[in-house]
Structures are given as structure tokens and as C-alpha cells.
mmCIF file of C-alpha atoms in Angstrom:
data_model
loop_
_atom_site.group_PDB
_atom_site.id
_atom_site.type_symbol
_atom_site.label_atom_id
_atom_site.label_comp_id
_atom_site.label_asym_id
_atom_site.label_seq_id
_atom_site.Cartn_x
_atom_site.Cartn_y
_atom_site.Cartn_z
ATOM 1 C CA MET A 321 0.000 0.000 0.000
ATOM 2 C CA LYS A 322 1.247 3.465 -0.841
ATOM 3 C CA LYS A 323 1.745 5.858 2.064
ATOM 4 C CA LEU A 324 -1.344 7.959 2.681
ATOM 5 C CA SER A 325 -0.957 11.687 2.222
ATOM 6 C CA ASP A 326 -0.648 13.602 5.505
ATOM 7 C CA ALA A 327 -2.486 16.516 3.896
ATOM 8 C CA GLY A 328 -5.320 14.226 2.798
ATOM 9 C CA LEU A 329 -5.654 12.717 6.258
ATOM 10 C CA GLU A 330 -5.695 16.148 7.865
ATOM 11 C CA GLU A 331 -8.377 17.283 5.407
ATOM 12 C CA PHE A 332 -10.463 14.176 6.147
ATOM 13 C CA ASN A 333 -10.179 14.815 9.883
ATOM 14 C CA ARG A 334 -11.204 18.450 9.335
ATOM 15 C CA MET A 335 -14.249 17.425 7.271
ATOM 16 C CA VAL A 336 -15.369 14.954 9.934
ATOM 17 C CA ARG A 337 -14.877 17.540 12.669
ATOM 18 C CA GLY A 338 -17.074 20.018 10.810
ATOM 19 C CA ALA A 339 -19.839 17.586 9.787
ATOM 20 C CA ALA A 340 -23.301 17.497 11.335
ATOM 21 C CA HIS A 341 -25.010 14.998 9.011
ATOM 22 C CA ALA A 342 -22.790 12.405 7.311
ATOM 23 C CA VAL A 343 -24.060 9.876 4.786
ATOM 24 C CA ILE A 344 -22.076 6.802 3.795
ATOM 25 C CA SER A 345 -22.906 5.462 0.354
ATOM 26 C CA THR A 346 -21.897 2.112 -1.103
ATOM 27 C CA HIS A 347 -22.616 0.146 -4.260
ATOM 28 C CA ALA A 348 -25.706 -1.755 -5.396
ATOM 29 C CA HIS A 349 -25.943 -5.417 -4.361
ATOM 30 C CA PRO A 350 -23.611 -4.813 -1.401
ATOM 31 C CA ASP A 351 -21.063 -7.491 -0.548
ATOM 32 C CA GLY A 352 -19.015 -8.121 2.576
ATOM 33 C CA ASP A 353 -16.544 -5.336 1.875
ATOM 34 C CA ALA A 354 -19.312 -2.803 1.234
ATOM 35 C CA ILE A 355 -21.186 -3.778 4.390
ATOM 36 C CA GLY A 356 -18.087 -4.086 6.586
ATOM 37 C CA SER A 357 -16.488 -0.807 5.519
ATOM 38 C CA SER A 358 -19.774 1.110 5.773
ATOM 39 C CA LEU A 359 -20.540 -0.199 9.264
ATOM 40 C CA ALA A 360 -16.994 0.401 10.539
ATOM 41 C CA LEU A 361 -16.997 3.969 9.242
ATOM 42 C CA ALA A 362 -20.492 4.659 10.612
ATOM 43 C CA ARG A 363 -19.494 3.477 14.092
ATOM 44 C CA TYR A 364 -16.362 5.624 13.935
ATOM 45 C CA LEU A 365 -18.183 8.784 12.820
ATOM 46 C CA SER A 366 -20.956 8.271 15.364
ATOM 47 C CA GLY A 367 -18.304 7.890 18.059
ATOM 48 C CA ARG A 368 -17.063 11.329 17.097
ATOM 49 C CA GLY A 369 -20.534 12.789 17.564
ATOM 50 C CA VAL A 370 -21.537 12.974 13.896
ATOM 51 C CA SER A 371 -25.106 11.998 12.998
ATOM 52 C CA THR A 372 -24.508 9.238 10.469
ATOM 53 C CA ARG A 373 -26.549 7.160 8.041
ATOM 54 C CA ILE A 374 -25.619 4.399 5.584
ATOM 55 C CA VAL A 375 -27.665 4.347 2.374
ATOM 56 C CA LEU A 376 -27.840 0.984 0.608
ATOM 57 C CA PRO A 377 -29.250 0.796 -2.941
ATOM 58 C CA ASP A 378 -30.302 -2.780 -2.109
ATOM 59 C CA PRO A 379 -30.922 -4.490 1.244
ATOM 60 C CA CYS A 380 -28.056 -6.227 2.992
ATOM 61 C CA PRO A 381 -27.883 -9.868 1.811
ATOM 62 C CA GLU A 382 -29.247 -12.333 4.337
ATOM 63 C CA ASN A 383 -25.906 -14.142 4.655
ATOM 64 C CA LEU A 384 -24.339 -10.891 5.944
ATOM 65 C CA ALA A 385 -27.232 -9.832 8.180
ATOM 66 C CA PHE A 386 -25.379 -11.089 11.258
ATOM 67 C CA ALA A 387 -23.061 -8.074 10.930
ATOM 68 C CA ILE A 388 -25.874 -5.593 11.524
ATOM 69 C CA ASP A 389 -26.318 -5.627 15.293
ATOM 70 C CA ASP A 390 -28.750 -3.431 17.205
ATOM 71 C CA THR A 391 -26.392 -0.446 17.128
ATOM 72 C CA ALA A 392 -25.564 -0.806 13.441
ATOM 73 C CA SER A 393 -29.215 -1.192 12.455
ATOM 74 C CA GLU A 394 -29.790 2.402 13.526
ATOM 75 C CA PHE A 395 -27.432 3.577 10.775
ATOM 76 C CA VAL A 396 -28.792 1.597 7.828
ATOM 77 C CA ILE A 397 -31.348 2.901 5.318
ATOM 78 C CA ASP A 398 -32.288 0.650 2.394
ATOM 79 C CA LYS A 399 -35.563 2.252 1.301
ATOM 80 C CA PRO A 400 -35.162 4.583 -1.716
ATOM 81 C CA ARG A 401 -37.207 7.567 -0.478
ATOM 82 C CA GLU A 402 -35.578 7.569 2.952
ATOM 83 C CA ALA A 403 -32.144 7.198 1.338
ATOM 84 C CA GLU A 404 -32.798 10.144 -0.992
ATOM 85 C CA ALA A 405 -33.975 12.278 1.943
ATOM 86 C CA ALA A 406 -30.828 11.448 3.926
ATOM 87 C CA LEU A 407 -28.608 12.316 0.966
ATOM 88 C CA LYS A 408 -30.392 15.640 0.508
ATOM 89 C CA GLU A 409 -29.656 16.524 4.145
ATOM 90 C CA ALA A 410 -25.989 15.434 4.081
ATOM 91 C CA ASP A 411 -23.216 17.940 4.603
ATOM 92 C CA LEU A 412 -20.645 15.144 4.242
ATOM 93 C CA LEU A 413 -20.887 12.294 1.737
ATOM 94 C CA ILE A 414 -18.436 9.411 1.969
ATOM 95 C CA SER A 415 -18.581 6.995 -0.958
ATOM 96 C CA ILE A 416 -16.969 3.708 -0.049
ATOM 97 C CA ASP A 417 -16.144 0.572 -2.047
ATOM 98 C CA TYR A 418 -17.087 1.931 -5.458
ATOM 99 C CA ASN A 419 -15.239 4.046 -7.998
ATOM 100 C CA SER A 420 -18.158 6.053 -9.431
ATOM 101 C CA PRO A 421 -21.687 7.065 -8.354
ATOM 102 C CA ARG A 422 -22.893 4.982 -11.309
ATOM 103 C CA ARG A 423 -22.346 1.935 -9.080
ATOM 104 C CA THR A 424 -25.185 3.085 -6.797
ATOM 105 C CA GLU A 425 -27.633 2.554 -9.689
ATOM 106 C CA HIS A 426 -31.050 4.059 -8.790
ATOM 107 C CA LEU A 427 -29.479 6.293 -6.113
ATOM 108 C CA GLU A 428 -26.969 7.829 -8.524
ATOM 109 C CA GLU A 429 -28.894 11.055 -9.122
ATOM 110 C CA ALA A 430 -29.385 11.613 -5.384
ATOM 111 C CA VAL A 431 -25.712 10.905 -4.693
ATOM 112 C CA ARG A 432 -24.614 13.344 -7.400
ATOM 113 C CA SER A 433 -26.940 15.989 -5.967
ATOM 114 C CA VAL A 434 -25.215 16.146 -2.567
ATOM 115 C CA SER A 435 -24.045 19.712 -2.001
ATOM 116 C CA GLY A 436 -21.772 19.057 0.984
ATOM 117 C CA HIS A 437 -18.202 17.797 1.079
ATOM 118 C CA LYS A 438 -17.635 14.572 -0.833
ATOM 119 C CA VAL A 439 -15.002 11.920 -0.049
ATOM 120 C CA LEU A 440 -14.132 8.712 -1.923
ATOM 121 C CA ILE A 441 -12.554 5.687 -0.188
ATOM 122 C CA ASP A 442 -12.087 2.862 -2.677
ATOM 123 C CA HIS A 443 -9.745 0.171 -4.000
ATOM 124 C CA HIS A 444 -11.026 -0.250 -7.571
ATOM 125 C CA ILE A 445 -9.302 1.086 -10.679
ATOM 126 C CA SER A 446 -10.358 4.240 -12.566
ATOM 127 C CA PRO A 447 -11.980 6.299 -9.781
ATOM 128 C CA GLU A 448 -14.166 9.237 -10.809
ATOM 129 C CA ASN A 449 -11.863 11.712 -9.102
ATOM 130 C CA GLY A 450 -13.489 14.841 -10.494
ATOM 131 C CA PHE A 451 -16.695 14.386 -8.526
ATOM 132 C CA TYR A 452 -14.994 14.310 -5.119
ATOM 133 C CA ASP A 453 -13.309 16.923 -2.947
ATOM 134 C CA LEU A 454 -11.014 14.299 -1.413
ATOM 135 C CA VAL A 455 -10.008 10.915 -2.813
ATOM 136 C CA PHE A 456 -8.387 7.943 -1.089
ATOM 137 C CA SER A 457 -7.847 5.449 -3.908
ATOM 138 C CA GLU A 458 -5.489 2.480 -3.612
ATOM 139 C CA THR A 459 -5.604 -0.687 -5.721
ATOM 140 C CA GLU A 460 -2.807 -2.573 -3.977
ATOM 141 C CA VAL A 461 -4.923 -3.540 -0.977
ATOM 142 C CA SER A 462 -7.258 -6.452 -0.351
ATOM 143 C CA SER A 463 -10.345 -4.356 0.164
ATOM 144 C CA SER A 464 -11.859 -0.997 0.966
ATOM 145 C CA CYS A 465 -11.864 -2.213 4.578
ATOM 146 C CA GLU A 466 -8.083 -2.454 4.490
ATOM 147 C CA LEU A 467 -7.770 1.064 3.083
ATOM 148 C CA LEU A 468 -10.230 2.391 5.667
ATOM 149 C CA TYR A 469 -8.297 0.631 8.436
ATOM 150 C CA ASP A 470 -5.160 2.512 7.434
ATOM 151 C CA ILE A 471 -7.059 5.822 7.358
ATOM 152 C CA LEU A 472 -8.660 5.291 10.774
ATOM 153 C CA LEU A 473 -5.364 4.283 12.365
ATOM 154 C CA ARG A 474 -3.976 7.645 11.286
ATOM 155 C CA MET A 475 -6.714 9.650 12.944
ATOM 156 C CA PRO A 476 -5.392 11.578 15.986
ATOM 157 C CA GLU A 477 -7.502 9.800 18.612
ATOM 158 C CA ILE A 478 -6.516 6.328 17.311
ATOM 159 C CA GLY A 479 -2.793 7.022 16.969
ATOM 160 C CA GLU A 480 -1.808 3.790 15.156
ATOM 161 C CA GLN A 481 -3.217 1.641 17.984
ATOM 162 C CA ALA A 482 -5.734 -0.864 16.613
ATOM 163 C CA GLU A 483 -7.219 -1.631 20.029
ATOM 164 C CA ARG A 484 -8.514 1.962 20.177
ATOM 165 C CA LEU A 485 -10.842 1.206 17.272
ATOM 166 C CA GLY A 486 -12.840 -1.136 19.474
ATOM 167 C CA LYS A 487 -13.921 -4.721 18.859
ATOM 168 C CA GLU A 488 -17.032 -3.800 16.833
ATOM 169 C CA ILE A 489 -15.182 -1.650 14.296
ATOM 170 C CA GLY A 490 -12.362 -4.176 14.158
ATOM 171 C CA THR A 491 -14.811 -7.006 13.411
ATOM 172 C CA ASP A 492 -16.508 -4.986 10.654
ATOM 173 C CA LEU A 493 -13.127 -4.327 9.039
ATOM 174 C CA MET A 494 -12.098 -7.974 9.338
ATOM 175 C CA LEU A 495 -15.372 -8.965 7.655
ATOM 176 C CA GLY A 496 -14.708 -6.947 4.510
ATOM 177 C CA MET A 497 -11.040 -7.867 4.305
ATOM 178 C CA THR A 498 -11.834 -11.581 4.703
ATOM 179 C CA THR A 499 -14.586 -11.714 2.090
ATOM 180 C CA ASP A 500 -12.871 -9.548 -0.537
ATOM 181 C CA SER A 501 -9.656 -11.566 -0.300
ATOM 182 C CA ASN A 502 -11.717 -14.785 -0.470
ATOM 183 C CA ASN A 503 -10.311 -15.679 2.950
ATOM 184 C CA PHE A 504 -6.723 -14.803 1.930
ATOM 185 C CA SER A 505 -6.789 -16.771 -1.340
ATOM 186 C CA ASN A 506 -6.518 -13.696 -3.600
ATOM 187 C CA SER A 507 -5.784 -9.956 -3.419
ATOM 188 C CA THR A 508 -3.654 -10.552 -0.329
ATOM 189 C CA TRP A 509 -0.739 -8.210 0.357
ATOM 190 C CA PRO A 510 1.747 -7.988 3.237
ATOM 191 C CA SER A 511 -0.381 -5.139 4.593
ATOM 192 C CA THR A 512 -3.422 -7.445 4.551
ATOM 193 C CA LEU A 513 -1.792 -10.014 6.820
ATOM 194 C CA LYS A 514 -0.431 -7.246 9.040
ATOM 195 C CA MET A 515 -3.927 -5.831 9.430
ATOM 196 C CA ALA A 516 -5.372 -9.247 10.285
ATOM 197 C CA GLY A 517 -2.718 -9.867 12.915
ATOM 198 C CA GLU A 518 -3.207 -6.464 14.506
ATOM 199 C CA LEU A 519 -6.986 -6.850 14.665
ATOM 200 C CA ILE A 520 -6.750 -10.303 16.226
ATOM 201 C CA ALA A 521 -4.263 -8.957 18.761
ATOM 202 C CA ALA A 522 -6.756 -6.148 19.489
ATOM 203 C CA GLY A 523 -9.473 -8.666 20.389
ATOM 204 C CA VAL A 524 -11.346 -9.457 17.169
ATOM 205 C CA ASP A 525 -12.707 -13.023 17.307
ATOM 206 C CA ARG A 526 -11.889 -14.212 13.789
ATOM 207 C CA ASP A 527 -13.047 -17.763 14.495
ATOM 208 C CA ALA A 528 -16.544 -16.518 15.363
ATOM 209 C CA LEU A 529 -16.560 -14.326 12.254
ATOM 210 C CA LEU A 530 -15.608 -17.263 10.015
ATOM 211 C CA GLU A 531 -18.309 -19.378 11.620
ATOM 212 C CA ASN A 532 -20.911 -16.759 10.704
ATOM 213 C CA LEU A 533 -19.511 -16.263 7.211
ATOM 214 C CA TYR A 534 -18.897 -19.812 6.052
ATOM 215 C CA ASN A 535 -20.644 -22.284 8.361
ATOM 216 C CA ASN A 536 -24.105 -20.838 8.643
ATOM 217 C CA TYR A 537 -25.594 -21.265 5.158
ATOM 218 C CA ARG A 538 -29.000 -22.724 4.393
ATOM 219 C CA GLU A 539 -29.245 -26.163 2.775
ATOM 220 C CA ASN A 540 -30.627 -24.517 -0.386
ATOM 221 C CA ARG A 541 -27.225 -23.042 -1.204
ATOM 222 C CA PHE A 542 -25.515 -26.419 -1.270
ATOM 223 C CA ARG A 543 -28.280 -28.020 -3.323
ATOM 224 C CA PHE A 544 -27.921 -25.219 -5.851
ATOM 225 C CA MET A 545 -24.121 -25.460 -5.783
ATOM 226 C CA GLY A 546 -24.385 -29.106 -6.830
ATOM 227 C CA TYR A 547 -26.721 -28.126 -9.667
ATOM 228 C CA PHE A 548 -24.391 -25.280 -10.679
ATOM 229 C CA LEU A 549 -21.408 -27.643 -10.936
ATOM 230 C CA SER A 550 -23.093 -30.714 -12.418
ATOM 231 C CA LYS A 551 -25.627 -29.159 -14.783
ATOM 232 C CA LYS A 552 -24.649 -25.586 -15.568
ATOM 233 C CA MET A 553 -20.848 -25.303 -15.620
ATOM 234 C CA LYS A 554 -19.207 -25.624 -19.038
ATOM 235 C CA ILE A 555 -15.553 -25.232 -20.018
ATOM 236 C CA THR A 556 -14.417 -23.856 -23.362
ATOM 237 C CA SER A 557 -11.337 -25.014 -25.230
ATOM 238 C CA GLU A 558 -9.657 -21.739 -24.177
ATOM 239 C CA GLY A 559 -10.016 -22.700 -20.504
ATOM 240 C CA VAL A 560 -12.967 -20.472 -19.650
ATOM 241 C CA ALA A 561 -15.392 -22.096 -17.218
ATOM 242 C CA TYR A 562 -18.792 -20.469 -17.351
ATOM 243 C CA ALA A 563 -22.300 -20.956 -16.032
ATOM 244 C CA VAL A 564 -25.484 -19.151 -16.995
ATOM 245 C CA VAL A 565 -28.465 -19.448 -14.659
ATOM 246 C CA SER A 566 -31.942 -18.076 -15.141
ATOM 247 C CA ALA A 567 -34.157 -16.303 -12.662
ATOM 248 C CA ASP A 568 -36.485 -19.310 -12.781
ATOM 249 C CA GLU A 569 -33.668 -21.688 -11.828
ATOM 250 C CA ILE A 570 -32.611 -19.488 -8.935
ATOM 251 C CA ARG A 571 -36.210 -19.246 -7.762
ATOM 252 C CA SER A 572 -36.789 -22.993 -8.044
ATOM 253 C CA PHE A 573 -34.046 -23.605 -5.475
ATOM 254 C CA GLY A 574 -35.278 -20.806 -3.223
ATOM 255 C CA ILE A 575 -31.965 -18.965 -3.518
ATOM 256 C CA ARG A 576 -31.751 -15.569 -1.857
ATOM 257 C CA ASP A 577 -29.554 -12.607 -2.717
ATOM 258 C CA GLY A 578 -25.968 -13.257 -1.617
ATOM 259 C CA GLU A 579 -26.279 -17.042 -1.430
ATOM 260 C CA THR A 580 -24.351 -17.604 -4.665
ATOM 261 C CA ASP A 581 -21.410 -15.474 -3.495
ATOM 262 C CA GLY A 582 -18.205 -17.407 -4.101
ATOM 263 C CA PHE A 583 -19.618 -19.737 -6.762
ATOM 264 C CA VAL A 584 -17.587 -18.023 -9.483
ATOM 265 C CA ASN A 585 -14.351 -18.913 -7.662
ATOM 266 C CA ILE A 586 -14.990 -22.662 -7.528
ATOM 267 C CA PRO A 587 -14.071 -23.566 -11.156
ATOM 268 C CA LEU A 588 -10.645 -21.942 -10.714
ATOM 269 C CA GLY A 589 -9.725 -25.048 -8.718
ATOM 270 C CA ILE A 590 -9.634 -26.950 -12.022
ATOM 271 C CA GLY A 591 -6.104 -26.975 -13.424
ATOM 272 C CA ALA A 592 -7.092 -26.312 -17.029
ATOM 273 C CA VAL A 593 -9.332 -23.354 -16.177
ATOM 274 C CA ARG A 594 -7.833 -19.897 -16.714
ATOM 275 C CA MET A 595 -10.965 -17.834 -16.160
ATOM 276 C CA SER A 596 -14.402 -18.320 -14.602
ATOM 277 C CA VAL A 597 -17.578 -16.458 -15.614
ATOM 278 C CA PHE A 598 -20.868 -16.659 -13.715
ATOM 279 C CA ILE A 599 -23.960 -15.062 -15.269
ATOM 280 C CA LYS A 600 -27.252 -14.658 -13.415
ATOM 281 C CA GLU A 601 -30.512 -13.351 -14.818
ATOM 282 C CA GLU A 602 -32.204 -10.760 -12.628
ATOM 283 C CA ASP A 603 -35.855 -11.179 -11.629
ATOM 284 C CA SER A 604 -36.802 -8.281 -13.888
ATOM 285 C CA ARG A 605 -35.412 -10.259 -16.886
ATOM 286 C CA ASP A 606 -33.993 -7.023 -18.339
ATOM 287 C CA ARG A 607 -30.432 -7.545 -17.158
ATOM 288 C CA LEU A 608 -27.831 -10.261 -16.650
ATOM 289 C CA ARG A 609 -25.376 -9.811 -13.766
ATOM 290 C CA VAL A 610 -21.869 -11.050 -14.508
ATOM 291 C CA SER A 611 -18.983 -12.078 -12.228
ATOM 292 C CA VAL A 612 -15.520 -12.820 -13.625
ATOM 293 C CA ARG A 613 -12.504 -14.338 -11.869
ATOM 294 C CA SER A 614 -9.167 -15.370 -13.346
ATOM 295 C CA LYS A 615 -5.816 -16.914 -12.573
ATOM 296 C CA GLU A 616 -2.495 -15.109 -12.737
ATOM 297 C CA CYS A 617 -1.544 -13.672 -16.146
ATOM 298 C CA THR A 618 -5.192 -13.542 -17.295
ATOM 299 C CA SER A 619 -7.069 -10.287 -16.875
ATOM 300 C CA ALA A 620 -10.613 -10.624 -15.529
ATOM 301 C CA ASN A 621 -10.777 -6.829 -15.497
ATOM 302 C CA ARG A 622 -10.032 -6.484 -19.216
ATOM 303 C CA PHE A 623 -12.460 -9.276 -20.124
ATOM 304 C CA ALA A 624 -15.274 -7.683 -18.085
ATOM 305 C CA ASN A 625 -14.499 -4.267 -19.554
ATOM 306 C CA LEU A 626 -14.443 -5.466 -23.160
ATOM 307 C CA TYR A 627 -17.569 -7.608 -23.125
ATOM 308 C CA PHE A 628 -19.700 -6.893 -20.056
ATOM 309 C CA ASN A 629 -19.712 -3.113 -19.468
ATOM 310 C CA GLY A 630 -17.743 -3.659 -16.290
ATOM 311 C CA GLY A 631 -14.377 -3.955 -14.675
ATOM 312 C CA GLY A 632 -12.803 -4.172 -11.265
ATOM 313 C CA HIS A 633 -9.533 -5.760 -10.248
ATOM 314 C CA GLU A 634 -7.054 -7.563 -12.456
ATOM 315 C CA ARG A 635 -8.264 -11.000 -11.382
ATOM 316 C CA ALA A 636 -11.710 -10.217 -9.947
ATOM 317 C CA ALA A 637 -14.256 -8.149 -11.848
ATOM 318 C CA GLY A 638 -17.927 -7.803 -12.624
ATOM 319 C CA GLY A 639 -20.304 -6.388 -15.181
ATOM 320 C CA ARG A 640 -23.717 -6.675 -16.791
ATOM 321 C CA LEU A 641 -25.587 -7.171 -20.046
ATOM 322 C CA SER A 642 -28.824 -5.345 -20.801
ATOM 323 C CA VAL A 643 -31.753 -7.221 -22.344
ATOM 324 C CA PRO A 644 -32.700 -6.737 -25.164
ATOM 325 C CA ALA A 645 -30.391 -3.785 -25.902
ATOM 326 C CA GLU A 646 -27.159 -5.829 -25.854
ATOM 327 C CA ILE A 647 -28.362 -9.413 -25.900
ATOM 328 C CA SER A 648 -31.820 -10.644 -26.846
ATOM 329 C CA GLY A 649 -32.146 -12.866 -23.805
ATOM 330 C CA ILE A 650 -30.563 -15.405 -21.527
ATOM 331 C CA ASP A 651 -30.870 -18.133 -24.192
ATOM 332 C CA GLU A 652 -28.095 -16.414 -26.148
ATOM 333 C CA ALA A 653 -25.722 -15.993 -23.189
ATOM 334 C CA ASP A 654 -23.841 -19.297 -23.659
ATOM 335 C CA GLU A 655 -23.070 -18.515 -27.280
ATOM 336 C CA TYR A 656 -22.061 -14.971 -26.342
ATOM 337 C CA VAL A 657 -19.587 -16.115 -23.667
ATOM 338 C CA GLU A 658 -18.003 -18.680 -26.008
ATOM 339 C CA LYS A 659 -17.617 -16.074 -28.764
ATOM 340 C CA CYS A 660 -16.041 -13.629 -26.317
ATOM 341 C CA ALA A 661 -13.664 -16.296 -24.992
ATOM 342 C CA ARG A 662 -12.469 -17.165 -28.502
ATOM 343 C CA GLU A 663 -11.954 -13.517 -29.418
ATOM 344 C CA PHE A 664 -10.265 -12.572 -26.139
ATOM 345 C CA PHE A 665 -7.771 -15.415 -26.022
ATOM 346 C CA SER A 666 -7.050 -15.193 -29.737
ATOM 347 C CA ALA A 667 -6.007 -11.582 -29.205
ATOM 348 C CA GLU A 668 -3.986 -12.569 -26.126
ATOM 349 C CA ASN A 669 -2.177 -15.328 -28.039
ATOM 350 C CA ASN A 670 -1.395 -12.976 -30.913
ATOM 351 C CA LYS A 671 0.007 -10.475 -28.442
ATOM 352 C CA GLU A 672 2.271 -13.132 -26.899
ATOM 353 C CA SER A 673 3.529 -14.330 -30.311
ATOM 354 C CA ARG A 674 4.687 -10.901 -31.462
ATOM 355 C CA PRO A 675 8.476 -10.404 -31.408
#
């Protein structure tokens, strides 16, 4: 991680000190990093006497609901009208775990309308710097939680002592770091392991967190995982594993939002697989949500950017396809992925063969 700017940290501290109504905004379909970083920041700001709200474009997934305790529930707003009202009142907006207000989807206009100070804390590439008064952007970290941890440690009242954050904030930060690094299996840097060690030393119960994260699923998830692997997963000759699932299939297994998290990583355990693509049809049938993961030397980010209106990290990215504007329907998704795989790896092979 690059050293944070002293001037930037001082400006952040000044903005917090002067704020009366802070709003924390994160991306649509929030994941563990979005939830963890938002909760940790909300607890911190509230501890400094700032009235704070978290606006979620979509409700917290059920598999992460354990993180929202009685205190945290007071911060969270996931109803559009209430979220828009909170944003209108904000004199400090902190966007966390996304690189552009576009990622808030139906809340984008309200986010862009905030007249107060605006801060970005994010670890994705290509941040929309021009919209913000202050930007903390770092790609060489596991998660936005890791970047936020470094920022909070540098605040005067914390003074580089993790135990001063408190167990609740520490647990929130550990949540996001653990999920975004896929439990240390990707996007893990020396600073990531240092953070984990410091938080455990400060009293965070990582074993209890892992129990909630990975050993508390409903049976439905495992039934669907078997179906995903045995019936839906295909592998192209280029080494792209992909699965396309319809809204009807998801509904037939009773799958809830968040319960397929991690599925896209599973095919990477196959030696011949270089990239994994997981496509899900939304209930509205007008969009396909896409997750892309890859092994070293293959760019998930470039693939998502070229073919799925998305991007992210070099080996972990996401995107979408609009129906019928970009693809006529889910029935064409298999053919589309195979065409993209051929084109992408043909270009990659040509690049490698040039003198």
C-alpha cells in the first residue's frame, strides 16, 4: 500500500470535525466489503458525535445480516425515499467501495446531488476523481476495509493503535477484508496479513466471524451449488469455465440474494481453467449480472471491460448485459460467452507471439 498523504488525512479529519449529518454510500448489491467498511466507518463517525446514516441501494444480503447488530441497524437505510432524503440533508458524503456514483444505480442522481463535502474511499481502478473533494484510492490492498483501516489508524484519537478502534469496528473491518480476499486466497498483500494480525491482537474473534460467514448457510445453497457444478458449468477449449443461470432456476431452489457469493471462484480449482464467468438473470429479466474471476496472467478486469460493461480488479471483476439492448435474452448468453472467450484469447495469443 502506498503511504497515505498527511495533507489528505488532515483534510479528512477536518471534514469529519465540521460535519453534522454524514451519509455513507456504497454500491448496489452490497457485498461483505461494502457492508463491513460502511458499518466500521459509521461506528467511527458516530463515536465522534456525527449523525450518520448508511444508504444501501439494495438491502443487505441475508448471509451478511449477522453483521448488523442493534447499534448498526440504527445507521442503515435501504428504502429509496428515505435514502434520498438522507442524501439531501448530508453535509458530508463518503462513498466507499465503489469508484463512481454509477455503481449506486437508482441512487446515482441523489448521490450526485449532494451539495456538501464529498469523499471517496475505494480500491477499484479508474476512480471518478473529479466528482470528489477528497479521494483515497489504492488498488494494492485487499479491500476498501483495508484502506479504511489505514485511514482510521492515522486519525489523531486512534494514533496507530488498533485496540482503540474497538472490537465492533475491528470485526466490521475484518469482515470486509476476509470476504474480498476470499479468505486470503486472492488480493492478499503484506499489509493485509499485518492488518489481520493487529486486529486479532486487538481482540477481534476471527473464528466466530468465520463461523458466521462460512458455516451458517442454508441447505438450499448447497443443493444449488451441486446443480451449478453438475448441470450448468461448461468449459471452453480456451479454458474459460462459465455458467449461466436463469431467474427461474434461482427461484426454483429458493436462492436468496448473496447465497451464490463465491460460486464463481470454484471452477478456478480446475487446473485447465484460466478464467471463470458466472452469469445470473435478474428477476426483472432485463439484465444479466456477470462475475468474472481469473488466474495469474489472465485479466478478468479487461475481459469484463471489453464484453460486459464492467471492470474491477485484475483477477476479480464484474459487469452486466442489458436485455434486449445488448443481448436478446438469456438463451443467447452461452453462445455470447463462447464467442467472447475465442476472441479474447485469440487476441492474447497474438500479443504473446509478437516479437
